[in-house]
């Protein structure tokens, strides 16, 4: 009841335009990227207008201001996920880069023939391909947890594989970008640790939508992107437990990541800078700090509660549409995502027709081809929701879907 969606919508300039100059925009592609509030847009603008300079280098006033804002953002993010130290917060370009960083540093150092990495068949390509690339070189085995008919991971299979030994890493998504499944990562972390393995969690689809406490979850690595959580594109985070990050070699070499460079060899800077080679994404990091401020002001518990209501409403309404099948678990175990098929109508046709009505959804394999193989369909249409969406927008989606059916049966 305290959720004032109109006040929230007022903060997002992009939502107040007419789509194709004709119909109001209904943005339901939030799993791909969220929209940005004024506060974040203004923070980027303010940085470039007032204190644009490189960080960690200059002794001049602008560089000091930029460094303070950049490092201030790191502290905001540390608090947002309750990391133990700001040294555990590495700025990257996003989830994809964060996972590749772990593969290329921790993975490259520690994985050898005979070792096993457990992932799942519902992963985004960004948590499959980096491990496949490394496995080709290092000769370890990747096993993929199957997805049950209900759209869940089977923890008994995980338990079985863990007891077989040699498992070094479990790397799974927290929330599926297609099924919406919320995986029990705290429990999976416990199981992995009992077997002497580490756990990496892809939090791209959880951190925008629910409170995250990396210490309570007890995950070793947690990767996410700024742009799905009202922040800018081009910035993301790798959280890692400090003792693991300390032991990992650097990945990219260059300025800022070194302590001393000599022609016969170099030594590395302290955390987190060891992993931040070159001029960082200064504006993006500052913007992400403001995104975190914005979400914190709403309260992540409230964000989650509102989205659960909205998702339950959407699933109820979608269930009314004849011939439409939503994939994944029911609302009680699902994030704010509804991927669906609609009779024999191709998802791209659905998305194109909805777009004409001002409704933005995504169609395709959503970078989860193996999952779509399991679902036995090459593509789905997907509506995904966020803090500024309304039940009226969902009603508009349903109405538009009836129009799609009419057009295709005419
Ligand atoms: N992991 C998950 C679970 C994701 O949903 C995405 C992006 C990524 C990783 C990669 O994030 P990036 O910021 O590094 O690209 N997912 C989607 C999607 O569902 N539609 O567009 C991007």
Tab-separated table of N, CA, C and O and ligand atoms in Angstrom, residues 29-33 92-99 122-127 172-178 202-206 223-228 233-236 337 362 365-368 382 384, ligand 1:
chain	number	residue	atom	x	y	z
A	29	UNK	N	10.679	-4.811	-20.946
A	29	UNK	CA	11.907	-5.522	-21.319
A	29	UNK	C	12.997	-5.265	-20.277
A	29	UNK	O	14.163	-5.040	-20.596
A	30	UNK	N	12.593	-5.303	-19.041
A	30	UNK	CA	13.494	-4.927	-17.940
A	30	UNK	C	14.573	-5.955	-17.645
A	30	UNK	O	15.611	-5.617	-17.092
A	31	UNK	N	14.334	-7.222	-18.025
A	31	UNK	CA	15.369	-8.232	-17.807
A	31	UNK	C	16.559	-7.983	-18.731
A	31	UNK	O	17.685	-8.335	-18.408
A	32	UNK	N	16.294	-7.357	-19.878
A	32	UNK	CA	17.394	-7.017	-20.785
A	32	UNK	C	18.128	-5.791	-20.263
A	32	UNK	O	19.350	-5.782	-20.163
A	33	UNK	N	17.380	-4.740	-19.939
A	33	UNK	CA	17.977	-3.547	-19.331
A	33	UNK	C	16.859	-2.711	-18.735
A	33	UNK	O	15.781	-2.600	-19.323
A	92	UNK	N	33.810	-3.783	-12.946
A	92	UNK	CA	33.999	-4.424	-14.248
A	92	UNK	C	33.026	-3.771	-15.229
A	92	UNK	O	32.309	-2.844	-14.847
A	93	UNK	N	32.972	-4.308	-16.440
A	93	UNK	CA	31.986	-3.788	-17.397
A	93	UNK	C	30.608	-4.402	-17.189
A	93	UNK	O	29.639	-3.954	-17.795
A	94	UNK	N	30.506	-5.448	-16.410
A	94	UNK	CA	29.196	-6.067	-16.213
A	94	UNK	C	29.341	-7.524	-15.809
A	94	UNK	O	30.455	-8.025	-15.608
A	95	UNK	N	28.218	-8.197	-15.720
A	95	UNK	CA	28.195	-9.598	-15.304
A	95	UNK	C	29.125	-10.451	-16.164
A	95	UNK	O	29.894	-11.266	-15.656
A	96	UNK	N	29.044	-10.242	-17.474
A	96	UNK	CA	29.840	-11.038	-18.410
A	96	UNK	C	31.321	-10.901	-18.091
A	96	UNK	O	32.045	-11.902	-17.987
A	97	UNK	N	31.777	-9.670	-17.934
A	97	UNK	CA	33.195	-9.479	-17.653
A	97	UNK	C	33.557	-10.037	-16.280
A	97	UNK	O	34.642	-10.602	-16.099
A	98	UNK	N	32.674	-9.898	-15.315
A	98	UNK	CA	32.957	-10.402	-13.962
A	98	UNK	C	33.184	-11.912	-13.980
A	98	UNK	O	34.101	-12.425	-13.338
A	99	UNK	N	32.333	-12.627	-14.719
A	99	UNK	CA	32.471	-14.086	-14.773
A	99	UNK	C	33.745	-14.467	-15.534
A	99	UNK	O	34.492	-15.353	-15.116
A	122	UNK	N	20.193	-23.969	-17.225
A	122	UNK	CA	19.373	-22.761	-17.390
A	122	UNK	C	20.228	-21.493	-17.479
A	122	UNK	O	19.699	-20.392	-17.584
A	123	UNK	N	21.559	-21.645	-17.474
A	123	UNK	CA	22.416	-20.456	-17.420
A	123	UNK	C	22.314	-19.571	-18.661
A	123	UNK	O	22.071	-20.043	-19.770
A	124	UNK	N	22.579	-18.311	-18.442
A	124	UNK	CA	22.836	-17.349	-19.516
A	124	UNK	C	24.172	-17.735	-20.169
A	124	UNK	O	25.056	-18.255	-19.486
A	125	UNK	N	24.325	-17.485	-21.452
A	125	UNK	CA	25.565	-17.859	-22.148
A	125	UNK	C	26.813	-17.328	-21.440
A	125	UNK	O	27.885	-17.921	-21.530
A	126	UNK	N	26.658	-16.219	-20.731
A	126	UNK	CA	27.826	-15.617	-20.076
A	126	UNK	C	28.334	-16.453	-18.904
A	126	UNK	O	29.431	-16.205	-18.404
A	127	UNK	N	27.546	-17.435	-18.468
A	127	UNK	CA	28.037	-18.336	-17.415
A	127	UNK	C	28.250	-19.751	-17.954
A	127	UNK	O	28.376	-20.703	-17.194
A	172	UNK	N	26.372	-20.870	-10.790
A	172	UNK	CA	24.949	-20.873	-11.153
A	172	UNK	C	24.347	-19.471	-11.085
A	172	UNK	O	24.846	-18.594	-10.383
A	173	UNK	N	23.260	-19.313	-11.794
A	173	UNK	CA	22.531	-18.052	-11.739
A	173	UNK	C	21.629	-18.029	-10.512
A	173	UNK	O	21.141	-19.059	-10.069
A	174	UNK	N	21.429	-16.834	-9.974
A	174	UNK	CA	20.540	-16.686	-8.810
A	174	UNK	C	19.082	-16.727	-9.261
A	174	UNK	O	18.268	-17.471	-8.719
A	175	UNK	N	18.781	-15.906	-10.298
A	175	UNK	CA	17.421	-15.873	-10.848
A	175	UNK	C	17.539	-16.026	-12.367
A	175	UNK	O	18.345	-15.341	-12.995
A	176	UNK	N	16.710	-16.920	-12.922
A	176	UNK	CA	16.747	-17.158	-14.368
A	176	UNK	C	16.140	-15.986	-15.131
A	176	UNK	O	15.060	-15.494	-14.769
A	177	UNK	N	16.809	-15.578	-16.216
A	177	UNK	CA	16.297	-14.474	-17.033
A	177	UNK	C	15.195	-14.924	-17.982
A	177	UNK	O	14.632	-14.109	-18.696
A	178	UNK	N	14.874	-16.225	-17.975
A	178	UNK	CA	13.812	-16.736	-18.840
A	178	UNK	C	12.679	-17.333	-17.990
A	178	UNK	O	11.522	-16.940	-18.089
A	202	UNK	N	25.766	-15.848	-10.394
A	202	UNK	CA	25.436	-14.818	-11.370
A	202	UNK	C	24.190	-14.108	-10.855
A	202	UNK	O	23.084	-14.642	-10.924
A	203	UNK	N	24.401	-12.915	-10.318
A	203	UNK	CA	23.296	-12.180	-9.691
A	203	UNK	C	22.653	-11.140	-10.595
A	203	UNK	O	21.924	-10.266	-10.109
A	204	UNK	N	22.888	-11.254	-11.915
A	204	UNK	CA	22.386	-10.223	-12.841
A	204	UNK	C	20.883	-9.983	-12.697
A	204	UNK	O	20.420	-8.844	-12.773
A	205	UNK	N	20.133	-11.083	-12.454
A	205	UNK	CA	18.673	-10.940	-12.391
A	205	UNK	C	18.136	-10.973	-10.964
A	205	UNK	O	16.918	-10.945	-10.765
A	206	UNK	N	19.009	-11.033	-9.978
A	206	UNK	CA	18.483	-10.993	-8.601
A	206	UNK	C	18.709	-9.637	-7.968
A	206	UNK	O	17.802	-9.074	-7.350
A	223	UNK	N	28.417	-11.899	-9.175
A	223	UNK	CA	28.608	-11.038	-10.347
A	223	UNK	C	27.303	-10.352	-10.726
A	223	UNK	O	26.242	-10.983	-10.700
A	224	UNK	N	27.385	-9.062	-11.057
A	224	UNK	CA	26.168	-8.393	-11.549
A	224	UNK	C	26.489	-7.181	-12.422
A	224	UNK	O	27.635	-6.745	-12.511
A	225	UNK	N	25.426	-6.672	-13.076
A	225	UNK	CA	25.538	-5.550	-14.019
A	225	UNK	C	24.787	-4.347	-13.465
A	225	UNK	O	23.722	-4.500	-12.871
A	226	UNK	N	25.298	-3.156	-13.752
A	226	UNK	CA	24.611	-1.939	-13.309
A	226	UNK	C	23.339	-1.651	-14.094
A	226	UNK	O	22.352	-1.164	-13.544
A	227	UNK	N	23.358	-1.968	-15.384
A	227	UNK	CA	22.281	-1.467	-16.250
A	227	UNK	C	20.924	-2.124	-16.024
A	227	UNK	O	19.914	-1.623	-16.488
A	228	UNK	N	20.892	-3.261	-15.324
A	228	UNK	CA	19.605	-3.899	-15.038
A	228	UNK	C	19.021	-3.412	-13.709
A	228	UNK	O	17.937	-3.798	-13.314
A	233	UNK	N	24.853	1.616	-18.428
A	233	UNK	CA	25.485	0.483	-19.096
A	233	UNK	C	26.997	0.615	-18.931
A	233	UNK	O	27.521	1.678	-18.605
A	234	UNK	N	27.695	-0.496	-19.182
A	234	UNK	CA	29.150	-0.466	-19.201
A	234	UNK	C	29.787	-0.547	-17.826
A	234	UNK	O	30.997	-0.405	-17.707
A	235	UNK	N	28.991	-0.780	-16.795
A	235	UNK	CA	29.566	-0.904	-15.452
A	235	UNK	C	28.917	-2.096	-14.748
A	235	UNK	O	27.721	-2.333	-14.884
A	236	UNK	N	29.727	-2.839	-14.028
A	236	UNK	CA	29.210	-3.965	-13.260
A	236	UNK	C	30.162	-4.259	-12.135
A	236	UNK	O	31.160	-3.550	-11.942
A	337	UNK	N	9.562	-12.138	-14.267
A	337	UNK	CA	9.772	-12.513	-15.670
A	337	UNK	C	8.675	-13.457	-16.125
A	337	UNK	O	8.348	-14.400	-15.404
A	362	UNK	N	10.866	-8.649	-25.256
A	362	UNK	CA	11.946	-9.243	-26.039
A	362	UNK	C	11.488	-10.582	-26.597
A	362	UNK	O	10.716	-11.295	-25.954
A	365	UNK	N	16.088	-16.240	-27.953
A	365	UNK	CA	16.539	-17.267	-27.007
A	365	UNK	C	17.089	-16.641	-25.732
A	365	UNK	O	17.454	-17.339	-24.793
A	366	UNK	N	17.114	-15.304	-25.667
A	366	UNK	CA	17.513	-14.577	-24.456
A	366	UNK	C	18.872	-15.044	-23.933
A	366	UNK	O	19.091	-15.104	-22.716
A	367	UNK	N	19.770	-15.358	-24.853
A	367	UNK	CA	21.114	-15.835	-24.474
A	367	UNK	C	21.042	-17.056	-23.574
A	367	UNK	O	21.888	-17.234	-22.681
A	368	UNK	N	20.037	-17.889	-23.780
A	368	UNK	CA	19.919	-19.146	-23.038
A	368	UNK	C	19.488	-20.231	-24.019
A	368	UNK	O	18.419	-20.825	-23.882
A	382	UNK	N	9.099	-12.615	-24.195
A	382	UNK	CA	9.317	-12.429	-22.760
A	382	UNK	C	8.902	-11.028	-22.316
A	382	UNK	O	9.372	-10.038	-22.852
A	384	UNK	N	9.070	-8.702	-18.962
A	384	UNK	CA	9.750	-8.661	-17.672
A	384	UNK	C	9.494	-7.303	-17.022
A	384	UNK	O	9.448	-6.277	-17.703
B	1	LIG	N1	23.414	-13.298	-16.525
B	1	LIG	C1	22.076	-13.194	-16.590
B	1	LIG	C2	21.227	-14.032	-15.714
B	1	LIG	C3	21.518	-12.266	-17.460
B	1	LIG	O1	20.191	-12.162	-17.516
B	1	LIG	C4	22.351	-11.461	-18.268
B	1	LIG	C5	21.806	-10.501	-19.271
B	1	LIG	C6	23.730	-11.617	-18.138
B	1	LIG	C7	24.218	-12.550	-17.263
B	1	LIG	C8	24.715	-10.802	-18.906
B	1	LIG	O2	24.709	-9.491	-18.455
B	1	LIG	P1	25.592	-8.387	-19.179
B	1	LIG	O3	25.162	-7.110	-18.550
B	1	LIG	O4	27.006	-8.712	-18.933
B	1	LIG	O5	25.227	-8.475	-20.629
B	1	LIG	N2	20.538	-10.869	-19.742
B	1	LIG	C9	19.893	-10.335	-20.785
B	1	LIG	C10	18.621	-10.728	-21.138
B	1	LIG	O6	17.950	-11.546	-20.556
B	1	LIG	N3	18.231	-10.022	-22.213
B	1	LIG	O7	19.227	-9.196	-22.558
B	1	LIG	C11	20.265	-9.391	-21.676
